[in-house]
CSV table of N, CA and C in Angstrom, one decimal:
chain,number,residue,atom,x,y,z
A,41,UNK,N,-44.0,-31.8,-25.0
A,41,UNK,CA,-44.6,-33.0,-25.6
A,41,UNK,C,-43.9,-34.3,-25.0
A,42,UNK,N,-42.8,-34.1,-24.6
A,42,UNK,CA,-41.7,-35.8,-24.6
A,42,UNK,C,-41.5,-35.3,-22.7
A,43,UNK,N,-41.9,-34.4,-22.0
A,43,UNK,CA,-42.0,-34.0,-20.6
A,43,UNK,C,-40.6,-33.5,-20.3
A,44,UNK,N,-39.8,-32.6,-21.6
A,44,UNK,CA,-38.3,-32.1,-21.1
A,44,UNK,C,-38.8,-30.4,-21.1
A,45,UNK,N,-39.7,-30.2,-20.6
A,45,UNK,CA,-40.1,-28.9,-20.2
A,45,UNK,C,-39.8,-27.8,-21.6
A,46,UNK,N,-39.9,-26.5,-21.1
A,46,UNK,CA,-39.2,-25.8,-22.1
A,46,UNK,C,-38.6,-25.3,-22.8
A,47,UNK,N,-37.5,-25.8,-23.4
A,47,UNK,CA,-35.9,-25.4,-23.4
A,47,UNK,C,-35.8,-24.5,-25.1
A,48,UNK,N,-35.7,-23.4,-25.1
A,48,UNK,CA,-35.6,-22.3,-26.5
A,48,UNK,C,-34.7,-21.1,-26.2
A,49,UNK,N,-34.2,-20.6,-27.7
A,49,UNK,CA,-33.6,-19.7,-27.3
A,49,UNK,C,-33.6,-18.8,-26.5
A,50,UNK,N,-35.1,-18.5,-26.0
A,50,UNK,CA,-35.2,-17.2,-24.9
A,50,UNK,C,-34.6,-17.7,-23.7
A,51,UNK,N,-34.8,-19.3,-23.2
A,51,UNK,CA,-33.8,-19.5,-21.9
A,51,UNK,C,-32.7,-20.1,-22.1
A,52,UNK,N,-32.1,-19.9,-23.0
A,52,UNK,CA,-30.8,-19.9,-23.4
A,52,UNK,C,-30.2,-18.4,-22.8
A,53,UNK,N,-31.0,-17.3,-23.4
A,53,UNK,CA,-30.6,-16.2,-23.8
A,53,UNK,C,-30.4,-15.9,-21.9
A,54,UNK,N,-31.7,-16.3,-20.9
A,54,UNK,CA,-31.6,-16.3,-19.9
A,54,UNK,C,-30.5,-16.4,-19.3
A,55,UNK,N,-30.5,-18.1,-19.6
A,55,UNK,CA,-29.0,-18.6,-18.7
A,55,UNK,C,-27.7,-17.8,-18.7
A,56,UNK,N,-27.6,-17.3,-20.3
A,56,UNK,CA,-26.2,-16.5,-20.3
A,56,UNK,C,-26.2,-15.4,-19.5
A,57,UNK,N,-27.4,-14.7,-19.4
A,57,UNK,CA,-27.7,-14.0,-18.8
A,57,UNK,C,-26.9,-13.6,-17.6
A,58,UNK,N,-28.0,-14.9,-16.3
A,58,UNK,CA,-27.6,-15.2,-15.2
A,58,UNK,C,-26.4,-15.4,-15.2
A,59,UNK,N,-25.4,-16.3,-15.9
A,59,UNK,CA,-24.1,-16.9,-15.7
A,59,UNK,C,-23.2,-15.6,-15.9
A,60,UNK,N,-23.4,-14.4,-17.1
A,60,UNK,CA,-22.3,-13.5,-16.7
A,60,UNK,C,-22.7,-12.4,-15.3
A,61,UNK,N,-23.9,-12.3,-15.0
A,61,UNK,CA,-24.2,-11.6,-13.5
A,61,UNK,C,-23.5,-12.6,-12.7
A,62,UNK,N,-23.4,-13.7,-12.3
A,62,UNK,CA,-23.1,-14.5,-11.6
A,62,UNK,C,-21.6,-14.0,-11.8
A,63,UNK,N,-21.2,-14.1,-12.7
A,63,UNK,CA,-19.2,-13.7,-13.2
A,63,UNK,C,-18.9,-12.4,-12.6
A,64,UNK,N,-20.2,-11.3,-13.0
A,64,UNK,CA,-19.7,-10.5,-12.4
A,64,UNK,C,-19.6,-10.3,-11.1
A,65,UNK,N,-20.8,-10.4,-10.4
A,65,UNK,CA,-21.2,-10.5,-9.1
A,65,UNK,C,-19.5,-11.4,-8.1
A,66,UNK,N,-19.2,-12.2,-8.7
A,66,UNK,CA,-17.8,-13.0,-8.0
A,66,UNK,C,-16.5,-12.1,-8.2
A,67,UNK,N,-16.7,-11.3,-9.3
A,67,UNK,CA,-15.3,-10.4,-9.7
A,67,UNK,C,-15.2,-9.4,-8.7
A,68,UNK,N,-16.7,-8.8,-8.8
A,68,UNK,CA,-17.3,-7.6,-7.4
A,68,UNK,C,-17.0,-7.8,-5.9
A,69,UNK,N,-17.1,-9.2,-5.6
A,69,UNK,CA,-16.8,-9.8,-4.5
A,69,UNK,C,-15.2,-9.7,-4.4
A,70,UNK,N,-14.5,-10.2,-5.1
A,70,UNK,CA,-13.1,-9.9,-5.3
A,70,UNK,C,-12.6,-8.7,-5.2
A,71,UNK,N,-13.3,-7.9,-5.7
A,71,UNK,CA,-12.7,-6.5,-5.6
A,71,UNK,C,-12.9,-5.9,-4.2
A,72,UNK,N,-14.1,-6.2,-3.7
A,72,UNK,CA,-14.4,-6.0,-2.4
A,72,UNK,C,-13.1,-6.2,-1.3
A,73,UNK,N,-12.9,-7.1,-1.6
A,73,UNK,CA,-12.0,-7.7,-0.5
A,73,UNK,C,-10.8,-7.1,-1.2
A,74,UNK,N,-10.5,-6.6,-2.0
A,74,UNK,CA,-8.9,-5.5,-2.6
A,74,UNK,C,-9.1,-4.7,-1.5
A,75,UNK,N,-10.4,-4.2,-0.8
A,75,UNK,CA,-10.3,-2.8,-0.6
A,75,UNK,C,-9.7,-2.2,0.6
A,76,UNK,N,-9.5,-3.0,1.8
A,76,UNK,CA,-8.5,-2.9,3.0
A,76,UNK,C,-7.3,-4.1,3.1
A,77,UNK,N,-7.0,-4.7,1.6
A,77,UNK,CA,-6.3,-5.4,1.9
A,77,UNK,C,-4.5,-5.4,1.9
A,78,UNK,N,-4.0,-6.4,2.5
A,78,UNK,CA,-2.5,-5.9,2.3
A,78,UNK,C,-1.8,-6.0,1.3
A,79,UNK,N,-0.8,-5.2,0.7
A,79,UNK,CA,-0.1,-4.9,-0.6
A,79,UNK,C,-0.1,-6.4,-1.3
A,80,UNK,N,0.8,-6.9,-0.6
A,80,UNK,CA,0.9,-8.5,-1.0
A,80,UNK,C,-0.6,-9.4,-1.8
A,81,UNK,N,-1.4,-9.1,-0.5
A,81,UNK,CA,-2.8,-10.0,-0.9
A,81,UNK,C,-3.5,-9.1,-2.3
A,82,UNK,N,-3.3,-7.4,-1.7
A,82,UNK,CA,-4.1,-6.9,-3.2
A,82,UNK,C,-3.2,-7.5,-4.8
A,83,UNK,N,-2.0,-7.5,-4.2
A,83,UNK,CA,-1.5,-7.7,-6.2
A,83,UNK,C,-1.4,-9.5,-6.2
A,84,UNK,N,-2.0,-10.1,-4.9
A,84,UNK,CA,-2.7,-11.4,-5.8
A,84,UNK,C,-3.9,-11.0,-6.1
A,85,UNK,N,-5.0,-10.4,-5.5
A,85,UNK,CA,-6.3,-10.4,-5.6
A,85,UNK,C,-6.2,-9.5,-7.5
A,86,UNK,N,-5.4,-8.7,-7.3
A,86,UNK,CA,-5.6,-8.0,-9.1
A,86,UNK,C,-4.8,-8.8,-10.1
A,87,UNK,N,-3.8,-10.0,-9.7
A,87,UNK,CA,-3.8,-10.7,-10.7
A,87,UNK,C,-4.3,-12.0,-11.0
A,88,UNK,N,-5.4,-11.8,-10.0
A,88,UNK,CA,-6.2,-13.2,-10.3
A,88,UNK,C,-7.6,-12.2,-10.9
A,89,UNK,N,-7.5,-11.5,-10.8
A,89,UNK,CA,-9.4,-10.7,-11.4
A,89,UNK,C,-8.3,-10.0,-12.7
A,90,UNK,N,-7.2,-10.2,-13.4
A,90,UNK,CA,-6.7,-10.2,-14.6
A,90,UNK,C,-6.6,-11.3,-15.5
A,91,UNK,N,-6.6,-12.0,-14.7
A,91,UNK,CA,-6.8,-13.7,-15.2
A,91,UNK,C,-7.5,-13.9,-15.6
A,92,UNK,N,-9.4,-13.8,-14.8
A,92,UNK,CA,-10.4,-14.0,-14.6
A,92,UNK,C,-10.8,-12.9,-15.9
A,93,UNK,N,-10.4,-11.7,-16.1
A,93,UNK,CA,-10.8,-11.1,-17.0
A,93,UNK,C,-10.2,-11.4,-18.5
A,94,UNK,N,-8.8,-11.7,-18.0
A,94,UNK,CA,-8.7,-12.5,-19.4
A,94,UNK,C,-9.1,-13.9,-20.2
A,95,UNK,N,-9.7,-14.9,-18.7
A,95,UNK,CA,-10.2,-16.1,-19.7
A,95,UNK,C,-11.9,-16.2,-19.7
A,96,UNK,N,-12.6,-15.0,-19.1
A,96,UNK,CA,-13.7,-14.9,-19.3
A,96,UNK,C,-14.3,-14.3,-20.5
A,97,UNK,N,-14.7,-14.7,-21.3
A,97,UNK,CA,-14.8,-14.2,-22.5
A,97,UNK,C,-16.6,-13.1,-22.4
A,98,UNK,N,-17.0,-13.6,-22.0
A,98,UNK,CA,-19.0,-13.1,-21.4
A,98,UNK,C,-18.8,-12.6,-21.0
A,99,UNK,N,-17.6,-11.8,-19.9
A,99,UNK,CA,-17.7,-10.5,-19.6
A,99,UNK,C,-17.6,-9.0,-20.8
A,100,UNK,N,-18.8,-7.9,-20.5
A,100,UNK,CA,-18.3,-7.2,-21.3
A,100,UNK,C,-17.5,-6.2,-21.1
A,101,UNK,N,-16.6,-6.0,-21.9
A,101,UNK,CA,-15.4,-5.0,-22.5
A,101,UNK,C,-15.3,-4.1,-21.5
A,102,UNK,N,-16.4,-3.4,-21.3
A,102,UNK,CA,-16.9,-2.1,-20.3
A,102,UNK,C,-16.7,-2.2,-19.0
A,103,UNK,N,-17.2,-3.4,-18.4
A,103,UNK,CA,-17.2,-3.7,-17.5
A,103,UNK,C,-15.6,-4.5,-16.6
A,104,UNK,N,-15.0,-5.0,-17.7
A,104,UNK,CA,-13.4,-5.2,-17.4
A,104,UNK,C,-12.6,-4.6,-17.1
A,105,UNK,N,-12.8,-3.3,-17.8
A,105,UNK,CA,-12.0,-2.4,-17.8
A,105,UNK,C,-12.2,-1.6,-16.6
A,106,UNK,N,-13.6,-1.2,-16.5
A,106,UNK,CA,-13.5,-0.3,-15.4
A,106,UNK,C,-13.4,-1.6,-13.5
A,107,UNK,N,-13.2,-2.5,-13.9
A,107,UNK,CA,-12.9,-3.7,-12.8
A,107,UNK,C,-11.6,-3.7,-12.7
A,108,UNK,N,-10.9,-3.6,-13.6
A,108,UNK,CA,-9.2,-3.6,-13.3
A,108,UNK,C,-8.8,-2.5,-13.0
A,109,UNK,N,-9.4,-1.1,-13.5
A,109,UNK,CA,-8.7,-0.3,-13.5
A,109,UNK,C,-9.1,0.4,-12.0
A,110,UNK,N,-10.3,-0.2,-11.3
A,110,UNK,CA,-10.5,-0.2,-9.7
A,110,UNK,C,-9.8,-0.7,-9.2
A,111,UNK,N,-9.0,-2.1,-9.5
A,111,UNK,CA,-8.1,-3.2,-8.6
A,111,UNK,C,-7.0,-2.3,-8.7
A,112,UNK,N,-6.4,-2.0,-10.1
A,112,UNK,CA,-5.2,-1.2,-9.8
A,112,UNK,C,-5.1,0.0,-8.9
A,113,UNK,N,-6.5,0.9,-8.8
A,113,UNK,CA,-6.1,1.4,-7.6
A,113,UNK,C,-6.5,1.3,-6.3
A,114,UNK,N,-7.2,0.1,-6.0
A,114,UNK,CA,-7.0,-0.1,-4.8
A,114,UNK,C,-5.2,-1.2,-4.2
A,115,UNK,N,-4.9,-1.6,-5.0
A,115,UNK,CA,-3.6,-2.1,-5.2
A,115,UNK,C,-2.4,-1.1,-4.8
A,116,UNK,N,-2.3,0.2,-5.8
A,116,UNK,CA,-2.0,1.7,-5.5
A,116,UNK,C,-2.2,2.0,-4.2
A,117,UNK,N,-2.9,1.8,-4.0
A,117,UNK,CA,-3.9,2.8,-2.0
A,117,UNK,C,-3.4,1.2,-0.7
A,118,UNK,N,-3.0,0.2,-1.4
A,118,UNK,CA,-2.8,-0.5,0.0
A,118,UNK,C,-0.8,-0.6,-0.1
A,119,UNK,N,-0.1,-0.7,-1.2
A,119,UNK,CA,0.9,0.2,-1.4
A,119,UNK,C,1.5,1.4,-0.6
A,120,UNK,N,0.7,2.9,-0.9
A,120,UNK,CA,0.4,3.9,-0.2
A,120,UNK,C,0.5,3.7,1.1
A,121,UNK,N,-0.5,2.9,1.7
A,121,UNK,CA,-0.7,2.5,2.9
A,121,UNK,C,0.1,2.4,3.9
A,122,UNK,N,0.9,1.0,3.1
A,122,UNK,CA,2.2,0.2,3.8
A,122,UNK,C,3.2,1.3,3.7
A,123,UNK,N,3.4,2.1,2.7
A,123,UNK,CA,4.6,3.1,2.7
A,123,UNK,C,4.6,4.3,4.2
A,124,UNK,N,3.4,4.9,4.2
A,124,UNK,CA,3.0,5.4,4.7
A,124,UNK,C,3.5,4.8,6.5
A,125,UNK,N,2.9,3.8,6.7
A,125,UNK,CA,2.9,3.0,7.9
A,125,UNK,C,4.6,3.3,8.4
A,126,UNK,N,5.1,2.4,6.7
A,126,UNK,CA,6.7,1.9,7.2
A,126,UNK,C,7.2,3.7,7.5
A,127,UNK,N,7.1,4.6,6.8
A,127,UNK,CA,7.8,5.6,6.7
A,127,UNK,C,7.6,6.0,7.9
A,128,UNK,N,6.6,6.0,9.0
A,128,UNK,CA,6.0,6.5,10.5
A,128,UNK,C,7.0,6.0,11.5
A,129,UNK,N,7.2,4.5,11.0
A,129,UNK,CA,8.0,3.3,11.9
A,129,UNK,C,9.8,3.7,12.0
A,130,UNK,N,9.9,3.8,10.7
A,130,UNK,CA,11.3,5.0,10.4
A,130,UNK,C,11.5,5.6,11.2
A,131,UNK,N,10.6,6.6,11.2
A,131,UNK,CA,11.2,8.2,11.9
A,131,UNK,C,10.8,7.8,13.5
A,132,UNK,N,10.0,7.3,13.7
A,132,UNK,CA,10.3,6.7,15.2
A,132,UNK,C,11.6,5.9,15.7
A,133,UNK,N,12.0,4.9,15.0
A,133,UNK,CA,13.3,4.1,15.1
A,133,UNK,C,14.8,5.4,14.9
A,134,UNK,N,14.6,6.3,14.0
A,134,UNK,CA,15.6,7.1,13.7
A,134,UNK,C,15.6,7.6,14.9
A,135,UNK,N,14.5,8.5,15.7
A,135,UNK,CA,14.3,9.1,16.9
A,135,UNK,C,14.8,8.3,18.1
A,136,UNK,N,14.8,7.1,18.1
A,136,UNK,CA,15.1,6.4,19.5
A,136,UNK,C,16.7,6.2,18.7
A,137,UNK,N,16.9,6.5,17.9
A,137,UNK,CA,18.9,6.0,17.4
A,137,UNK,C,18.9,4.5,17.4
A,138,UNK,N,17.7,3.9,16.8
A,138,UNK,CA,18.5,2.4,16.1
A,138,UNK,C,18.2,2.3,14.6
A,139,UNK,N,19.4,2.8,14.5
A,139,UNK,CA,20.1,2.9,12.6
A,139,UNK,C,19.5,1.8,11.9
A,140,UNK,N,20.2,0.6,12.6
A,140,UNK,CA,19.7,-0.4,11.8
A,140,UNK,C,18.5,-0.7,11.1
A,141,UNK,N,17.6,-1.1,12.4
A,141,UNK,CA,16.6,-1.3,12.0
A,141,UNK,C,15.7,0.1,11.4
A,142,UNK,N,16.3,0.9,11.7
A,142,UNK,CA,15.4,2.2,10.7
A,142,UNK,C,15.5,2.2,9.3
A,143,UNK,N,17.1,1.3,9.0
A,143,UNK,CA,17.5,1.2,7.8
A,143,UNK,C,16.4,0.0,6.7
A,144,UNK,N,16.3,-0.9,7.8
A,144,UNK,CA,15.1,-2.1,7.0
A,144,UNK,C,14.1,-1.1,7.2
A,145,UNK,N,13.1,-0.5,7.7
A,145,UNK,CA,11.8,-0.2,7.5
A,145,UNK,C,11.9,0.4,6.5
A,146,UNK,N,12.9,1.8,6.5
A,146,UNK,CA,13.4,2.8,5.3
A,146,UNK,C,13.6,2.1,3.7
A,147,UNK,N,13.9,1.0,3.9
A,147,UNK,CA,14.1,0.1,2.4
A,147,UNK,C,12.8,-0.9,1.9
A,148,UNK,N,12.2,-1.0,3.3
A,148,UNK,CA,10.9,-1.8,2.7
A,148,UNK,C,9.8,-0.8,2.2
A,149,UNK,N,9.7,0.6,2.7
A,149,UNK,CA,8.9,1.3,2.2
A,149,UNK,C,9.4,1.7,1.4
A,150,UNK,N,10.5,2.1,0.9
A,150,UNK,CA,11.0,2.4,-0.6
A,150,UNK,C,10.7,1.5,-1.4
A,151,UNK,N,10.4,0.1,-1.2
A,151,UNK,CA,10.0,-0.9,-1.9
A,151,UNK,C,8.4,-0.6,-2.6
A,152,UNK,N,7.8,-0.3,-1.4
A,152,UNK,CA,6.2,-0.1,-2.0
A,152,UNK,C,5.7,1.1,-2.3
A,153,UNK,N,7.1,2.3,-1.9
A,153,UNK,CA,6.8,3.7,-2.7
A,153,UNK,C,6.5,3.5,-4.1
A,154,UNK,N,7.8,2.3,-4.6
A,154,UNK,CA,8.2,2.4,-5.7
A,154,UNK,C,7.3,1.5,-6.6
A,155,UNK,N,6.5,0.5,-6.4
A,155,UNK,CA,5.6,0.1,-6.3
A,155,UNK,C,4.5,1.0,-6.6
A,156,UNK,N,3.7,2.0,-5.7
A,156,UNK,CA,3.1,2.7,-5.9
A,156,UNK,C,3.3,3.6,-6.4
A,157,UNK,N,4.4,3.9,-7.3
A,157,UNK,CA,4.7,5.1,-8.1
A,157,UNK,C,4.2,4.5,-9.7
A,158,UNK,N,4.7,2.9,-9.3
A,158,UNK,CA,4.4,2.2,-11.0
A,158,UNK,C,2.7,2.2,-11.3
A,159,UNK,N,2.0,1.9,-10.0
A,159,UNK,CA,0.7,1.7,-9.9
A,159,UNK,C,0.0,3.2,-10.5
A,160,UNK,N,0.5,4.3,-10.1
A,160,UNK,CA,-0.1,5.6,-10.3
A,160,UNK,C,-0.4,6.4,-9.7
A,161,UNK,N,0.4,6.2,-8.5
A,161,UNK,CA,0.3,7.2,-7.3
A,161,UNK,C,0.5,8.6,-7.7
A,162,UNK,N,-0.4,9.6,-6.9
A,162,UNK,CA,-0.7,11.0,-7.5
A,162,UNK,C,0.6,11.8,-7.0
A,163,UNK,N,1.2,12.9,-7.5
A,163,UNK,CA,2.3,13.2,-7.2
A,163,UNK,C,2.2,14.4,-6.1
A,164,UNK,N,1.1,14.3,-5.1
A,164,UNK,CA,1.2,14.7,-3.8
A,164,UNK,C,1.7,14.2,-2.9
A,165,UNK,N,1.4,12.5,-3.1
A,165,UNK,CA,2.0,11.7,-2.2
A,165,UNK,C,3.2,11.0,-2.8
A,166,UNK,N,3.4,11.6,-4.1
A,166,UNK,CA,5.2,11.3,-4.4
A,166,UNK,C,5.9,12.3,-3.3
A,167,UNK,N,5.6,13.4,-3.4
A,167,UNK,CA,6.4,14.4,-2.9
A,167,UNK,C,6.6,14.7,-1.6
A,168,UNK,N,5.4,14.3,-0.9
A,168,UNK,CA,5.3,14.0,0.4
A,168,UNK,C,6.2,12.5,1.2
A,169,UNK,N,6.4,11.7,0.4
A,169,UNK,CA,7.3,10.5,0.7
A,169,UNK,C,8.3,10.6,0.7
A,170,UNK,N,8.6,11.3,-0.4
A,170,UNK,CA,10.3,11.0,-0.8
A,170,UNK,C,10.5,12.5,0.2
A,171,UNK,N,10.0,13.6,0.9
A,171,UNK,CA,10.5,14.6,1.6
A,171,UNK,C,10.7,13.5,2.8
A,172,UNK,N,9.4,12.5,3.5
A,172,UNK,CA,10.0,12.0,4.9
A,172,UNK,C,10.9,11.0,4.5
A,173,UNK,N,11.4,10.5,3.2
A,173,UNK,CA,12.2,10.0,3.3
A,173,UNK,C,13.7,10.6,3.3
A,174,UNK,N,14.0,11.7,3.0
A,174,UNK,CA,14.8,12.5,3.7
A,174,UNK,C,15.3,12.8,4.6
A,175,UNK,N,14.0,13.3,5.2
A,175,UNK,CA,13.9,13.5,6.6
A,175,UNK,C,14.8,12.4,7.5
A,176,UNK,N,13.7,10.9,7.2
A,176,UNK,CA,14.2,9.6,8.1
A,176,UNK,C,16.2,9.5,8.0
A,177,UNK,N,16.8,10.2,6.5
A,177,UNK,CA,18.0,10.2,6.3
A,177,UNK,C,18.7,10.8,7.5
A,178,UNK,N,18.5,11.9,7.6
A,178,UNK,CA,19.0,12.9,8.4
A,178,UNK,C,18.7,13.1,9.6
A,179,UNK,N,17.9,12.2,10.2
A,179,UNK,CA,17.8,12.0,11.5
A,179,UNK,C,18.0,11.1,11.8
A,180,UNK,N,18.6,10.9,13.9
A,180,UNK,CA,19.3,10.4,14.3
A,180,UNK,C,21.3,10.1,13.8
A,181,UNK,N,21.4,9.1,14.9
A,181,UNK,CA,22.9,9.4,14.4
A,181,UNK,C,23.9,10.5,14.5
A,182,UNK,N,23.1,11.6,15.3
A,182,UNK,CA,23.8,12.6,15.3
A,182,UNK,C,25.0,12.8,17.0
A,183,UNK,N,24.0,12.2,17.9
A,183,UNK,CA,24.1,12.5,19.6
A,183,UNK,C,25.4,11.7,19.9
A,184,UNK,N,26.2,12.0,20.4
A,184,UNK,CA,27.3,11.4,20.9
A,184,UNK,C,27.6,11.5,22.3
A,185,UNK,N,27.4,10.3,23.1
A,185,UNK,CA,27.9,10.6,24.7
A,185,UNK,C,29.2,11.3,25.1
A,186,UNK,N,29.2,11.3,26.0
A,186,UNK,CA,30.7,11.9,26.7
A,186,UNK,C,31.1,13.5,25.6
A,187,UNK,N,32.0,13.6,25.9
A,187,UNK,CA,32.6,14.9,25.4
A,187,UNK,C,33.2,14.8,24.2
A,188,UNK,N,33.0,15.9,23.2
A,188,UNK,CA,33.6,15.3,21.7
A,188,UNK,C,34.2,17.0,21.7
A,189,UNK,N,35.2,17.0,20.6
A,189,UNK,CA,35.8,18.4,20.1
A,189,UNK,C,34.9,19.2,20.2
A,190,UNK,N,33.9,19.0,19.5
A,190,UNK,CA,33.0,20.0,19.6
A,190,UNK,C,32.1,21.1,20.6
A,191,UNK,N,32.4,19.8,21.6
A,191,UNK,CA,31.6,20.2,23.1
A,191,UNK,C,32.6,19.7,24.2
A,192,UNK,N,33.6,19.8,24.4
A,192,UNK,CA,34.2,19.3,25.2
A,192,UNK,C,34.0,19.5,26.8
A,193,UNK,N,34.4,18.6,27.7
A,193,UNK,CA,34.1,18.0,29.0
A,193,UNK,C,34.0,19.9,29.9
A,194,UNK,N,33.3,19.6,30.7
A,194,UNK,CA,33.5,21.0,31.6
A,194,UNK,C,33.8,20.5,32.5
A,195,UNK,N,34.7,21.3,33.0
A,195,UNK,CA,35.8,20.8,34.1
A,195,UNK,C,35.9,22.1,35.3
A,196,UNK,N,35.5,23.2,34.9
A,196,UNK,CA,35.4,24.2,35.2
A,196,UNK,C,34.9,23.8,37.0
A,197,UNK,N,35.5,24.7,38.2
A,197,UNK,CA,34.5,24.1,39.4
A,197,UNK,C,33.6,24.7,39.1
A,198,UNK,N,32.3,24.4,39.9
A,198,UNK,CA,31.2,25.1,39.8
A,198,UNK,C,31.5,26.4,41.3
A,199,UNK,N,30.6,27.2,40.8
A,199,UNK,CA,30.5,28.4,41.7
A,199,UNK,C,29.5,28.2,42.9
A,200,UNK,N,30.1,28.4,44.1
A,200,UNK,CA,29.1,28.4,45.2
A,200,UNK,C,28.3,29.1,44.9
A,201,UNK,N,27.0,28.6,45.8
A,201,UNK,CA,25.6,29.3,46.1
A,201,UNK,C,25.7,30.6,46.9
A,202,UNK,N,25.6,31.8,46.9
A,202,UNK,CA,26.1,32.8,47.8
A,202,UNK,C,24.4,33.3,48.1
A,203,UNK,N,23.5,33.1,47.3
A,203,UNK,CA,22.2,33.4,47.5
A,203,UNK,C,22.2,33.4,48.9
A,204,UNK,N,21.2,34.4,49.7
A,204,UNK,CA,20.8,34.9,51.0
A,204,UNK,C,19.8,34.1,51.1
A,205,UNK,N,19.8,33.3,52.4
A,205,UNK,CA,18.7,32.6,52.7
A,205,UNK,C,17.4,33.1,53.3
């Protein structure tokens, strides 16, 4: 009558509609991008779609839950990831004999084992870590140049060739 179109509960009922698809749809995008991301970036990306699920109130219940409890394990699996990586980089460095630096990779992936242990890593890949992290212990370090007690120098002459030509 006054030319403001429309406006009643049923597009009311619309708009909310649209506005929590829209919420969700941006949370979905968020999680998208958890899904090859690095440990660091995933546990901002799941504590910002924690956030987002905490001050959205139009999201439903259902849908929260099963959104976080995806971020947490893609969070878990890039974790994993990096453990995995550092634990490879280890036992390579342990093999060439530089202690040192085998010793930082060795402590950074203990970082995100442990990390992924809080997240809910399955206890295949507990058991499987903490065995190469053993492993990385006890290798290298061992090889010593020159002659030691244990192997000492041969001094012995060697023996001519008497072979018939």
């Amino acid at each position: 009558m006054f030319g403001f179109g429309k406006r009643g509960p049923a597009s009311d009922a619309d708009a909310r509609k649209q506005a929590i698809e829209r919420a969700k749809e941006a949370c979905l995008k968020e999680l998208r991008d958890m899904h090859e991301a690095t440990p660091d970036a995933a546990e901002r990306l799941h504590k910002r779609l924690k956030d987002r699920c905490g001050s959205d109130k139009s999201l439903p219940f259902d849908f929260k839950r099963a959104l976080l409890e995806k971020a947490r394990t893609y969070e878990c699996n890039a974790n994993m990831r990096e453990t995995d990586r550092l634990l490879h980089e280890a036992n390579r460095l342990a093999a060439e004999e530089h202690m040192t630096e085998r010793a930082k990779k060795l402590g950074a992936a203990r970082r995100h084992f442990s990390k992924a242990c809080t997240l809910g890593a399955d206890e295949d890949f507990r058991k499987a870590a903490q065995r190469a992290m053993e492993t990385i212990m006890l290798t290298g370090g061992v090889h010593h140049k020159g002659p030691t007690k244990a192997k000492p120098a041969d001094f012995a002459p060697k023996t001519p060739n008497r072979a018939k030509a």
